[in-house]
PDB file of C-alpha atoms in Angstrom:
ATOM      1  CA  MET A  30      79.801 106.255 134.656  1.00 69.00           C
ATOM      2  CA  ALA A  31      81.264 108.484 131.934  1.00 81.00           C
ATOM      3  CA  LYS A  32      85.030 108.472 131.598  1.00 91.00           C
ATOM      4  CA  GLN A  33      87.054 111.632 132.139  1.00 94.00           C
ATOM      5  CA  GLN A  34      87.910 113.255 128.819  1.00 96.00           C
ATOM      6  CA  CYS A  35      91.436 114.229 127.876  1.00 97.00           C
ATOM      7  CA  ILE A  36      93.577 115.077 124.874  1.00 98.00           C
ATOM      8  CA  VAL A  37      96.976 113.434 124.396  1.00 97.00           C
ATOM      9  CA  LEU A  38      99.542 114.936 122.033  1.00 97.00           C
ATOM     10  CA  ILE A  39     102.679 112.919 121.445  1.00 95.00           C
ATOM     11  CA  GLY A  40     105.498 112.708 118.944  1.00 94.00           C
ATOM     12  CA  PRO A  41     109.282 112.819 118.663  1.00 93.00           C
ATOM     13  CA  THR A  42     111.378 115.702 119.882  1.00 93.00           C
ATOM     14  CA  ALA A  43     111.442 118.791 117.607  1.00 94.00           C
ATOM     15  CA  VAL A  44     108.332 117.773 115.628  1.00 95.00           C
ATOM     16  CA  GLY A  45     106.332 120.822 116.761  1.00 95.00           C
ATOM     17  CA  LYS A  46     104.256 119.704 119.753  1.00 96.00           C
ATOM     18  CA  THR A  47     104.633 122.909 121.789  1.00 96.00           C
ATOM     19  CA  GLU A  48     103.044 125.300 119.288  1.00 95.00           C
ATOM     20  CA  LEU A  49     100.192 122.917 118.543  1.00 97.00           C
ATOM     21  CA  SER A  50      99.561 122.323 122.245  1.00 97.00           C
ATOM     22  CA  ILE A  51      98.946 126.045 122.824  1.00 97.00           C
ATOM     23  CA  HIS A  52      96.624 126.164 119.828  1.00 96.00           C
ATOM     24  CA  LEU A  53      94.594 123.207 121.146  1.00 97.00           C
ATOM     25  CA  ALA A  54      94.550 124.530 124.723  1.00 97.00           C
ATOM     26  CA  LYS A  55      93.074 127.831 123.573  1.00 96.00           C
ATOM     27  CA  LYS A  56      90.590 126.144 121.284  1.00 96.00           C
ATOM     28  CA  PHE A  57      89.264 123.623 123.811  1.00 96.00           C
ATOM     29  CA  ASN A  58      89.709 125.428 127.145  1.00 96.00           C
ATOM     30  CA  ALA A  59      92.457 123.008 128.194  1.00 97.00           C
ATOM     31  CA  GLU A  60      95.224 122.935 130.780  1.00 98.00           C
ATOM     32  CA  ILE A  61      98.497 121.333 129.728  1.00 98.00           C
ATOM     33  CA  ILE A  62     100.235 118.507 131.584  1.00 98.00           C
ATOM     34  CA  SER A  63     103.835 117.870 130.598  1.00 97.00           C
ATOM     35  CA  GLY A  64     104.425 114.262 129.561  1.00 95.00           C
ATOM     36  CA  ASP A  65     108.198 114.617 129.565  1.00 94.00           C
ATOM     37  CA  SER A  66     110.160 112.759 132.250  1.00 92.00           C
ATOM     38  CA  MET A  67     112.958 115.354 132.359  1.00 94.00           C
ATOM     39  CA  GLN A  68     111.021 118.617 132.319  1.00 95.00           C
ATOM     40  CA  VAL A  69     110.053 117.941 135.940  1.00 96.00           C
ATOM     41  CA  TYR A  70     113.533 119.118 136.991  1.00 97.00           C
ATOM     42  CA  LYS A  71     114.220 122.679 138.105  1.00 96.00           C
ATOM     43  CA  GLY A  72     117.076 124.427 136.370  1.00 96.00           C
ATOM     44  CA  MET A  73     117.020 122.057 133.390  1.00 97.00           C
ATOM     45  CA  ASP A  74     115.266 124.318 130.938  1.00 97.00           C
ATOM     46  CA  ILE A  75     117.310 124.693 127.778  1.00 97.00           C
ATOM     47  CA  GLY A  76     118.430 121.070 127.428  1.00 96.00           C
ATOM     48  CA  THR A  77     114.902 119.708 127.907  1.00 95.00           C
ATOM     49  CA  ALA A  78     113.346 122.292 125.531  1.00 95.00           C
ATOM     50  CA  LYS A  79     111.050 123.392 128.349  1.00 96.00           C
ATOM     51  CA  ILE A  80     108.341 125.810 127.313  1.00 96.00           C
ATOM     52  CA  SER A  81     108.972 129.422 128.342  1.00 95.00           C
ATOM     53  CA  LYS A  82     106.529 131.659 130.208  1.00 95.00           C
ATOM     54  CA  GLU A  83     106.041 133.693 127.032  1.00 95.00           C
ATOM     55  CA  GLU A  84     105.272 130.592 124.957  1.00 96.00           C
ATOM     56  CA  MET A  85     102.697 129.441 127.539  1.00 97.00           C
ATOM     57  CA  ALA A  86     100.487 132.374 126.518  1.00 96.00           C
ATOM     58  CA  GLY A  87      98.682 132.269 129.850  1.00 96.00           C
ATOM     59  CA  ILE A  88      97.747 128.576 129.579  1.00 97.00           C
ATOM     60  CA  PRO A  89      98.199 126.702 132.900  1.00 98.00           C
ATOM     61  CA  HIS A  90     100.983 124.101 132.714  1.00 98.00           C
ATOM     62  CA  HIS A  91     101.558 121.243 135.154  1.00 98.00           C
ATOM     63  CA  LEU A  92     104.470 118.914 136.047  1.00 97.00           C
ATOM     64  CA  LEU A  93     107.168 121.436 135.218  1.00 98.00           C
ATOM     65  CA  ASP A  94     109.873 122.234 137.795  1.00 97.00           C
ATOM     66  CA  ILE A  95     108.491 119.981 140.526  1.00 97.00           C
ATOM     67  CA  LYS A  96     111.760 118.192 141.347  1.00 96.00           C
ATOM     68  CA  SER A  97     115.303 119.135 142.232  1.00 96.00           C
ATOM     69  CA  PRO A  98     117.891 117.628 139.834  1.00 96.00           C
ATOM     70  CA  ASP A  99     119.267 115.453 142.639  1.00 94.00           C
ATOM     71  CA  GLU A 100     115.889 113.767 143.234  1.00 93.00           C
ATOM     72  CA  PRO A 101     114.677 110.590 141.514  1.00 89.00           C
ATOM     73  CA  PHE A 102     111.441 110.537 139.524  1.00 90.00           C
ATOM     74  CA  SER A 103     109.724 107.294 138.569  1.00 87.00           C
ATOM     75  CA  VAL A 104     107.029 106.333 136.115  1.00 87.00           C
ATOM     76  CA  ALA A 105     104.893 105.211 139.081  1.00 88.00           C
ATOM     77  CA  GLU A 106     105.153 108.688 140.637  1.00 93.00           C
ATOM     78  CA  PHE A 107     104.357 110.272 137.287  1.00 94.00           C
ATOM     79  CA  GLN A 108     101.284 108.083 136.937  1.00 94.00           C
ATOM     80  CA  GLN A 109      99.998 109.038 140.370  1.00 95.00           C
ATOM     81  CA  ILE A 110     100.531 112.790 139.945  1.00 97.00           C
ATOM     82  CA  VAL A 111      99.132 112.995 136.426  1.00 97.00           C
ATOM     83  CA  ARG A 112      95.995 111.034 137.250  1.00 96.00           C
ATOM     84  CA  GLN A 113      95.421 113.394 140.152  1.00 97.00           C
ATOM     85  CA  LYS A 114      95.949 116.419 137.889  1.00 98.00           C
ATOM     86  CA  ILE A 115      93.535 115.025 135.304  1.00 97.00           C
ATOM     87  CA  GLY A 116      90.859 114.773 137.968  1.00 96.00           C
ATOM     88  CA  GLU A 117      91.517 118.275 139.295  1.00 97.00           C
ATOM     89  CA  ILE A 118      91.433 119.848 135.829  1.00 98.00           C
ATOM     90  CA  GLY A 119      88.209 118.035 134.993  1.00 96.00           C
ATOM     91  CA  LYS A 120      86.565 119.327 138.156  1.00 96.00           C
ATOM     92  CA  ARG A 121      87.391 122.852 137.025  1.00 96.00           C
ATOM     93  CA  GLY A 122      85.389 122.203 133.885  1.00 95.00           C
ATOM     94  CA  ARG A 123      88.466 122.180 131.681  1.00 96.00           C
ATOM     95  CA  ILE A 124      90.090 119.561 129.462  1.00 97.00           C
ATOM     96  CA  PRO A 125      93.428 117.979 130.460  1.00 98.00           C
ATOM     97  CA  LEU A 126      95.909 118.043 127.562  1.00 98.00           C
ATOM     98  CA  ILE A 127      98.926 115.748 128.055  1.00 98.00           C
ATOM     99  CA  VAL A 128     101.858 116.750 125.856  1.00 97.00           C
ATOM    100  CA  GLY A 129     105.164 114.970 125.592  1.00 91.00           C
ATOM    101  CA  GLY A 130     107.456 112.334 124.248  1.00 84.00           C
ATOM    102  CA  THR A 131     108.080 109.896 127.103  1.00 88.00           C
ATOM    103  CA  GLY A 132     105.938 107.045 125.835  1.00 88.00           C
ATOM    104  CA  LEU A 133     105.946 104.640 128.777  1.00 86.00           C
ATOM    105  CA  TYR A 134     105.077 107.426 131.199  1.00 90.00           C
ATOM    106  CA  ILE A 135     102.067 108.534 129.158  1.00 93.00           C
ATOM    107  CA  GLN A 136     100.918 104.978 128.518  1.00 90.00           C
ATOM    108  CA  SER A 137     101.072 104.222 132.250  1.00 90.00           C
ATOM    109  CA  VAL A 138      98.522 106.980 132.863  1.00 94.00           C
ATOM    110  CA  LEU A 139      96.089 106.006 130.117  1.00 94.00           C
ATOM    111  CA  TYR A 140      95.999 102.271 130.842  1.00 90.00           C
ATOM    112  CA  ASP A 141      95.798 100.097 133.941  1.00 85.00           C
ATOM    113  CA  TYR A 142      99.484  99.916 134.743  1.00 80.00           C
ATOM    114  CA  ARG A 143     100.384  98.422 138.135  1.00 76.00           C
ATOM    115  CA  PHE A 144     103.960  98.606 139.238  1.00 72.00           C
ATOM    116  CA  PRO A 145     105.880  95.884 141.058  1.00 68.00           C
ATOM    117  CA  ASP A 146     106.295  96.344 144.799  1.00 68.00           C
ATOM    118  CA  ILE A 147     109.860  95.066 144.745  1.00 70.00           C
ATOM    119  CA  SER A 148     112.371  96.876 146.899  1.00 67.00           C
ATOM    120  CA  GLY A 149     115.242  94.459 146.310  1.00 65.00           C
ATOM    121  CA  ASP A 150     118.231  94.785 148.586  1.00 67.00           C
ATOM    122  CA  GLY A 151     121.195  97.075 148.789  1.00 78.00           C
ATOM    123  CA  ALA A 152     123.759  94.339 148.218  1.00 84.00           C
ATOM    124  CA  TYR A 153     122.508  93.362 144.754  1.00 86.00           C
ATOM    125  CA  ARG A 154     122.148  96.978 143.705  1.00 84.00           C
ATOM    126  CA  ARG A 155     125.688  97.780 144.895  1.00 85.00           C
ATOM    127  CA  GLU A 156     126.967  94.759 142.964  1.00 89.00           C
ATOM    128  CA  LEU A 157     125.369  96.067 139.780  1.00 87.00           C
ATOM    129  CA  GLU A 158     126.589  99.618 140.379  1.00 86.00           C
ATOM    130  CA  ALA A 159     130.131  98.328 140.874  1.00 86.00           C
ATOM    131  CA  LYS A 160     129.922  96.353 137.645  1.00 89.00           C
ATOM    132  CA  ALA A 161     128.770  99.456 135.774  1.00 86.00           C
ATOM    133  CA  ALA A 162     131.611 101.481 137.256  1.00 84.00           C
ATOM    134  CA  GLN A 163     134.254  98.874 136.411  1.00 88.00           C
ATOM    135  CA  GLU A 164     133.029  97.578 133.047  1.00 90.00           C
ATOM    136  CA  GLY A 165     130.851 100.426 131.803  1.00 86.00           C
ATOM    137  CA  PRO A 166     127.063 100.734 131.542  1.00 84.00           C
ATOM    138  CA  GLU A 167     127.026  98.564 128.416  1.00 87.00           C
ATOM    139  CA  ALA A 168     127.930  95.528 130.546  1.00 89.00           C
ATOM    140  CA  LEU A 169     124.723  95.889 132.539  1.00 89.00           C
ATOM    141  CA  TYR A 170     122.744  96.550 129.386  1.00 90.00           C
ATOM    142  CA  ARG A 171     123.984  93.283 127.861  1.00 91.00           C
ATOM    143  CA  MET A 172     122.798  91.485 131.017  1.00 93.00           C
ATOM    144  CA  LEU A 173     119.364  93.035 130.560  1.00 92.00           C
ATOM    145  CA  GLU A 174     119.219  92.131 126.871  1.00 91.00           C
ATOM    146  CA  LYS A 175     119.679  88.470 127.817  1.00 90.00           C
ATOM    147  CA  VAL A 176     116.962  88.273 130.479  1.00 90.00           C
ATOM    148  CA  ASP A 177     114.502  90.957 129.342  1.00 91.00           C
ATOM    149  CA  PRO A 178     115.101  91.957 125.705  1.00 89.00           C
ATOM    150  CA  LYS A 179     111.734  93.710 125.389  1.00 84.00           C
ATOM    151  CA  SER A 180     112.506  96.084 128.259  1.00 84.00           C
ATOM    152  CA  ALA A 181     115.993  96.615 126.844  1.00 86.00           C
ATOM    153  CA  GLU A 182     114.396  97.939 123.657  1.00 81.00           C
ATOM    154  CA  THR A 183     112.797 100.786 125.633  1.00 74.00           C
ATOM    155  CA  ILE A 184     115.778 101.748 127.835  1.00 81.00           C
ATOM    156  CA  HIS A 185     118.850 103.644 126.725  1.00 75.00           C
ATOM    157  CA  PRO A 186     122.035 101.607 127.358  1.00 82.00           C
ATOM    158  CA  HIS A 187     123.493 104.463 129.438  1.00 76.00           C
ATOM    159  CA  ASN A 188     120.423 104.873 131.650  1.00 80.00           C
ATOM    160  CA  VAL A 189     122.050 102.875 134.430  1.00 84.00           C
ATOM    161  CA  ARG A 190     119.295 103.583 136.948  1.00 81.00           C
ATOM    162  CA  ARG A 191     116.545 102.104 134.777  1.00 83.00           C
ATOM    163  CA  VAL A 192     118.692  99.171 133.654  1.00 89.00           C
ATOM    164  CA  ILE A 193     119.469  98.297 137.272  1.00 87.00           C
ATOM    165  CA  ARG A 194     115.806  98.568 138.219  1.00 85.00           C
ATOM    166  CA  ALA A 195     114.808  96.180 135.427  1.00 87.00           C
ATOM    167  CA  LEU A 196     117.515  93.716 136.494  1.00 89.00           C
ATOM    168  CA  GLU A 197     116.359  93.953 140.122  1.00 86.00           C
ATOM    169  CA  ILE A 198     112.782  93.139 139.147  1.00 84.00           C
ATOM    170  CA  TYR A 199     113.903  90.041 137.258  1.00 85.00           C
ATOM    171  CA  HIS A 200     116.381  88.979 139.962  1.00 83.00           C
ATOM    172  CA  PHE A 201     113.914  89.160 142.851  1.00 78.00           C
ATOM    173  CA  SER A 202     110.662  88.173 141.148  1.00 79.00           C
ATOM    174  CA  GLY A 203     111.580  85.934 138.242  1.00 81.00           C
ATOM    175  CA  LYS A 204     109.381  88.127 136.050  1.00 83.00           C
ATOM    176  CA  THR A 205     110.618  90.664 133.567  1.00 86.00           C
ATOM    177  CA  ALA A 206     109.959  94.377 133.946  1.00 79.00           C
ATOM    178  CA  PHE A 207     108.196  94.173 130.593  1.00 76.00           C
ATOM    179  CA  GLU A 208     105.719  91.666 132.031  1.00 77.00           C
ATOM    180  CA  TYR A 209     105.057  93.901 135.010  1.00 72.00           C
ATOM    181  CA  HIS A 210     104.684  97.020 132.912  1.00 64.00           C
ATOM    182  CA  LYS A 211     102.204  95.547 130.462  1.00 64.00           C
ATOM    183  CA  PRO A 212      98.778  97.079 131.018  1.00 56.00           C
ATOM    184  CA  GLN A 213      96.679  94.690 133.076  1.00 56.00           C
ATOM    185  CA  GLN A 214      93.740  95.824 130.963  1.00 54.00           C
ATOM    186  CA  SER A 215      93.925  96.888 127.327  1.00 71.00           C
ATOM    187  CA  GLU A 216      90.954  99.230 127.707  1.00 81.00           C
ATOM    188  CA  MET A 217      91.840 102.891 128.064  1.00 89.00           C
ATOM    189  CA  LEU A 218      90.848 104.438 131.388  1.00 93.00           C
ATOM    190  CA  TYR A 219      89.954 107.802 129.830  1.00 95.00           C
ATOM    191  CA  ASP A 220      87.902 109.064 126.938  1.00 95.00           C
ATOM    192  CA  ALA A 221      90.958 110.283 125.094  1.00 95.00           C
ATOM    193  CA  ALA A 222      91.697 111.840 121.749  1.00 96.00           C
ATOM    194  CA  LEU A 223      95.186 110.558 120.881  1.00 96.00           C
ATOM    195  CA  ILE A 224      97.158 112.682 118.435  1.00 97.00           C
ATOM    196  CA  GLY A 225     100.533 111.652 117.041  1.00 96.00           C
ATOM    197  CA  LEU A 226     102.765 114.027 115.098  1.00 96.00           C
ATOM    198  CA  THR A 227     105.245 112.743 112.573  1.00 96.00           C
ATOM    199  CA  MET A 228     107.521 114.228 109.927  1.00 96.00           C
ATOM    200  CA  ASP A 229     109.794 113.206 107.099  1.00 96.00           C
ATOM    201  CA  ARG A 230     112.848 111.778 108.849  1.00 95.00           C
ATOM    202  CA  GLU A 231     115.470 113.869 107.059  1.00 96.00           C
ATOM    203  CA  LYS A 232     113.548 117.057 107.777  1.00 97.00           C
ATOM    204  CA  LEU A 233     113.057 116.046 111.410  1.00 97.00           C
ATOM    205  CA  TYR A 234     116.772 115.338 111.772  1.00 97.00           C
ATOM    206  CA  ALA A 235     117.605 118.733 110.259  1.00 97.00           C
ATOM    207  CA  ARG A 236     115.259 120.394 112.765  1.00 97.00           C
ATOM    208  CA  ILE A 237     116.938 118.495 115.599  1.00 97.00           C
ATOM    209  CA  ASN A 238     120.387 119.648 114.473  1.00 97.00           C
ATOM    210  CA  ARG A 239     119.191 123.262 114.322  1.00 97.00           C
ATOM    211  CA  ARG A 240     117.551 122.960 117.719  1.00 97.00           C
ATOM    212  CA  VAL A 241     120.813 121.771 119.282  1.00 97.00           C
ATOM    213  CA  ASP A 242     122.654 124.733 117.732  1.00 98.00           C
ATOM    214  CA  ASP A 243     119.960 127.040 119.131  1.00 97.00           C
ATOM    215  CA  MET A 244     120.310 125.457 122.582  1.00 97.00           C
ATOM    216  CA  ILE A 245     124.048 126.120 122.546  1.00 98.00           C
ATOM    217  CA  GLU A 246     123.395 129.764 121.626  1.00 97.00           C
ATOM    218  CA  GLN A 247     120.775 130.057 124.382  1.00 97.00           C
ATOM    219  CA  GLY A 248     123.268 128.971 127.049  1.00 98.00           C
ATOM    220  CA  LEU A 249     123.028 125.179 127.324  1.00 98.00           C
ATOM    221  CA  VAL A 250     126.726 124.873 128.221  1.00 98.00           C
ATOM    222  CA  GLU A 251     126.306 127.281 131.149  1.00 97.00           C
ATOM    223  CA  GLU A 252     123.146 125.478 132.287  1.00 98.00           C
ATOM    224  CA  VAL A 253     124.909 122.109 132.384  1.00 97.00           C
ATOM    225  CA  ARG A 254     128.060 123.586 133.906  1.00 97.00           C
ATOM    226  CA  HIS A 255     125.972 124.835 136.822  1.00 96.00           C
ATOM    227  CA  LEU A 256     124.780 121.269 137.525  1.00 96.00           C
ATOM    228  CA  TYR A 257     128.322 119.981 137.068  1.00 96.00           C
ATOM    229  CA  GLY A 258     129.530 122.532 139.598  1.00 95.00           C
ATOM    230  CA  ARG A 259     127.029 121.141 142.103  1.00 93.00           C
ATOM    231  CA  HIS A 260     128.831 117.776 141.812  1.00 90.00           C
ATOM    232  CA  LEU A 261     125.716 116.003 140.573  1.00 89.00           C
ATOM    233  CA  ARG A 262     127.044 112.727 139.224  1.00 85.00           C
ATOM    234  CA  ASP A 263     124.796 109.749 139.699  1.00 80.00           C
ATOM    235  CA  ALA A 264     121.510 111.639 139.558  1.00 87.00           C
ATOM    236  CA  GLN A 265     118.816 110.398 137.210  1.00 86.00           C
ATOM    237  CA  SER A 266     118.503 113.878 135.712  1.00 92.00           C
ATOM    238  CA  ILE A 267     122.080 113.889 134.420  1.00 91.00           C
ATOM    239  CA  GLN A 268     121.295 110.888 132.202  1.00 86.00           C
ATOM    240  CA  ALA A 269     119.233 113.199 129.989  1.00 91.00           C
ATOM    241  CA  ILE A 270     120.464 113.822 126.471  1.00 93.00           C
ATOM    242  CA  GLY A 271     122.236 117.161 126.364  1.00 93.00           C
ATOM    243  CA  TYR A 272     123.609 116.821 129.865  1.00 95.00           C
ATOM    244  CA  LYS A 273     125.620 113.602 129.832  1.00 92.00           C
ATOM    245  CA  GLU A 274     127.427 114.622 126.612  1.00 96.00           C
ATOM    246  CA  LEU A 275     128.533 117.947 128.082  1.00 97.00           C
ATOM    247  CA  TYR A 276     129.568 116.194 131.315  1.00 96.00           C
ATOM    248  CA  ALA A 277     131.951 114.099 129.211  1.00 95.00           C
ATOM    249  CA  TYR A 278     133.339 117.320 127.727  1.00 97.00           C
ATOM    250  CA  PHE A 279     133.772 118.912 131.163  1.00 97.00           C
ATOM    251  CA  ASP A 280     135.536 115.753 132.355  1.00 96.00           C
ATOM    252  CA  GLY A 281     137.983 116.088 129.477  1.00 96.00           C
ATOM    253  CA  TYR A 282     137.057 112.835 127.726  1.00 95.00           C
ATOM    254  CA  ILE A 283     135.900 114.513 124.511  1.00 97.00           C
ATOM    255  CA  THR A 284     136.234 117.901 122.828  1.00 97.00           C
ATOM    256  CA  PHE A 285     133.427 120.444 122.750  1.00 97.00           C
ATOM    257  CA  GLU A 286     132.885 119.756 119.039  1.00 97.00           C
ATOM    258  CA  GLU A 287     132.615 116.026 119.758  1.00 97.00           C
ATOM    259  CA  ALA A 288     130.127 116.695 122.567  1.00 97.00           C
ATOM    260  CA  VAL A 289     127.883 118.735 120.256  1.00 97.00           C
ATOM    261  CA  ALA A 290     128.123 116.079 117.528  1.00 97.00           C
ATOM    262  CA  GLN A 291     127.215 113.359 120.022  1.00 96.00           C
ATOM    263  CA  LEU A 292     124.335 115.443 121.333  1.00 97.00           C
ATOM    264  CA  LYS A 293     122.899 115.804 117.840  1.00 97.00           C
ATOM    265  CA  ARG A 294     123.427 112.131 117.051  1.00 96.00           C
ATOM    266  CA  ASN A 295     121.906 110.935 120.332  1.00 95.00           C
ATOM    267  CA  THR A 296     118.897 113.205 119.916  1.00 95.00           C
ATOM    268  CA  ARG A 297     118.294 111.917 116.383  1.00 95.00           C
ATOM    269  CA  ARG A 298     118.506 108.338 117.622  1.00 93.00           C
ATOM    270  CA  PHE A 299     116.152 109.161 120.483  1.00 92.00           C
ATOM    271  CA  ALA A 300     113.609 110.635 118.065  1.00 93.00           C
ATOM    272  CA  LYS A 301     113.774 107.463 115.982  1.00 92.00           C
ATOM    273  CA  ARG A 302     113.167 105.314 119.086  1.00 89.00           C
ATOM    274  CA  GLN A 303     110.276 107.556 120.123  1.00 90.00           C
ATOM    275  CA  LEU A 304     108.525 107.123 116.776  1.00 90.00           C
ATOM    276  CA  THR A 305     109.049 103.366 116.814  1.00 88.00           C
ATOM    277  CA  TRP A 306     107.720 103.101 120.375  1.00 86.00           C
ATOM    278  CA  PHE A 307     104.624 105.187 119.707  1.00 88.00           C
ATOM    279  CA  ARG A 308     103.743 103.316 116.531  1.00 88.00           C
ATOM    280  CA  ASN A 309     104.121  99.927 118.209  1.00 85.00           C
ATOM    281  CA  LYS A 310     102.592 100.650 121.607  1.00 82.00           C
ATOM    282  CA  MET A 311      99.737 103.113 121.166  1.00 84.00           C
ATOM    283  CA  LYS A 312      96.886 103.478 118.700  1.00 87.00           C
ATOM    284  CA  MET A 313      96.446 107.084 117.682  1.00 92.00           C
ATOM    285  CA  GLU A 314      95.565 109.381 114.838  1.00 96.00           C
ATOM    286  CA  TRP A 315      98.758 110.385 113.049  1.00 96.00           C
ATOM    287  CA  PHE A 316      99.300 113.750 111.388  1.00 97.00           C
ATOM    288  CA  ASP A 317     102.283 114.479 109.137  1.00 97.00           C
ATOM    289  CA  MET A 318     103.828 117.905 109.835  1.00 97.00           C
ATOM    290  CA  THR A 319     106.481 117.820 107.098  1.00 96.00           C
ATOM    291  CA  ASP A 320     105.029 120.669 105.011  1.00 95.00           C
ATOM    292  CA  GLU A 321     105.416 123.702 107.278  1.00 90.00           C
ATOM    293  CA  SER A 322     103.558 125.898 104.783  1.00 94.00           C
ATOM    294  CA  GLN A 323     100.448 123.832 105.578  1.00 94.00           C
ATOM    295  CA  LYS A 324     100.891 124.054 109.355  1.00 93.00           C
ATOM    296  CA  GLN A 325      97.777 126.123 110.091  1.00 94.00           C
ATOM    297  CA  LYS A 326      95.705 123.856 107.871  1.00 96.00           C
ATOM    298  CA  LYS A 327      97.038 120.860 109.831  1.00 96.00           C
ATOM    299  CA  PHE A 328      96.208 122.578 113.117  1.00 96.00           C
ATOM    300  CA  GLN A 329      92.628 123.013 111.923  1.00 95.00           C
ATOM    301  CA  GLU A 330      92.467 119.389 110.762  1.00 97.00           C
ATOM    302  CA  ILE A 331      93.678 118.205 114.169  1.00 97.00           C
ATOM    303  CA  SER A 332      91.180 120.467 115.951  1.00 96.00           C
ATOM    304  CA  VAL A 333      88.348 118.984 113.894  1.00 96.00           C
ATOM    305  CA  PHE A 334      89.544 115.485 114.839  1.00 96.00           C
ATOM    306  CA  VAL A 335      89.592 116.340 118.566  1.00 96.00           C
ATOM    307  CA  ALA A 336      86.174 118.010 118.459  1.00 95.00           C
ATOM    308  CA  GLY A 337      84.664 115.015 116.698  1.00 95.00           C
ATOM    309  CA  LYS A 338      86.362 112.424 118.896  1.00 94.00           C
ATOM    310  CA  LEU A 339      85.320 114.028 122.185  1.00 94.00           C
ATOM    311  CA  GLN A 340      82.176 115.814 120.985  1.00 90.00           C
ATOM    312  CA  LEU A 341      83.602 119.131 122.122  1.00 81.00           C
ATOM    313  CA  LYS A 342      82.738 122.653 121.121  1.00 75.00           C
ATOM    314  CA  SER A 343      85.775 124.703 120.245  1.00 71.00           C
ATOM    315  CA  ASN A 344      86.522 128.353 120.824  1.00 72.00           C
ATOM    316  CA  SER A 345      87.036 130.336 117.649  1.00 54.00           C
ATOM    317  CA  LEU A 346      90.561 131.748 117.365  1.00 49.00           C
TER     318      LEU A 346
END
């Protein structure tokens, strides 16, 4: 039985995925599925660099604005929804195009990931939450580094929810989250064209800094203040870069200038981790987008790669 075809476009934040995704969607009659774990949240538009209605250019987009910011969203739920969407898009005679930068989430869809059915218990979770509150999130992260260093490499030290989940898995099963999350089969479940975008690091960092300045001008502070005013504190969504830094400013721990500097620094570090993760975890065709004057030529080169990989006919633009 032939595998479902799909296109996967990944790369670090600010590398230029959005514009290319629209180009590819038009060229190959595709519908776009967001592969970003934070763009699922309603009202979190500026800080997550969510595509606007105008930028969509009429292309159907999926997995945007499907959750309230106070709701959790797991990689297992992402896997289930995206696989369903891939099937639905294929039945419409169109190509699913997954676009994003959350590596584990995308990998869980493409490979045979099975997630641990470990509920744990409230007492252990409360113990860990209390430790984080008293000693800071870094204390939990150090615990995780000792028992599951490979998972620790993929989790931000301040993502308390994910750190606690990884510690729960080890505590109740004796296995690490990394062991559970490894694909049970290395064979890809789809006939996929995997595209990775990269860029000279200094240029990428400069683009990130400019993007943060643009976000501030577009109203990021007001967007985050609205969530802050709703007294959202322990929600998974607030752990996103761009939100937690401004929360610290609103709480009076840092100045506005320090919050913006931290936001830029944390985004640059995140982009570096994204590139490292993608290069180590997934085999793909990489395209360097450093020379913006050659962007259209690169778009054509990538289109030729996709057409050849999936034996697709493209629409002329």
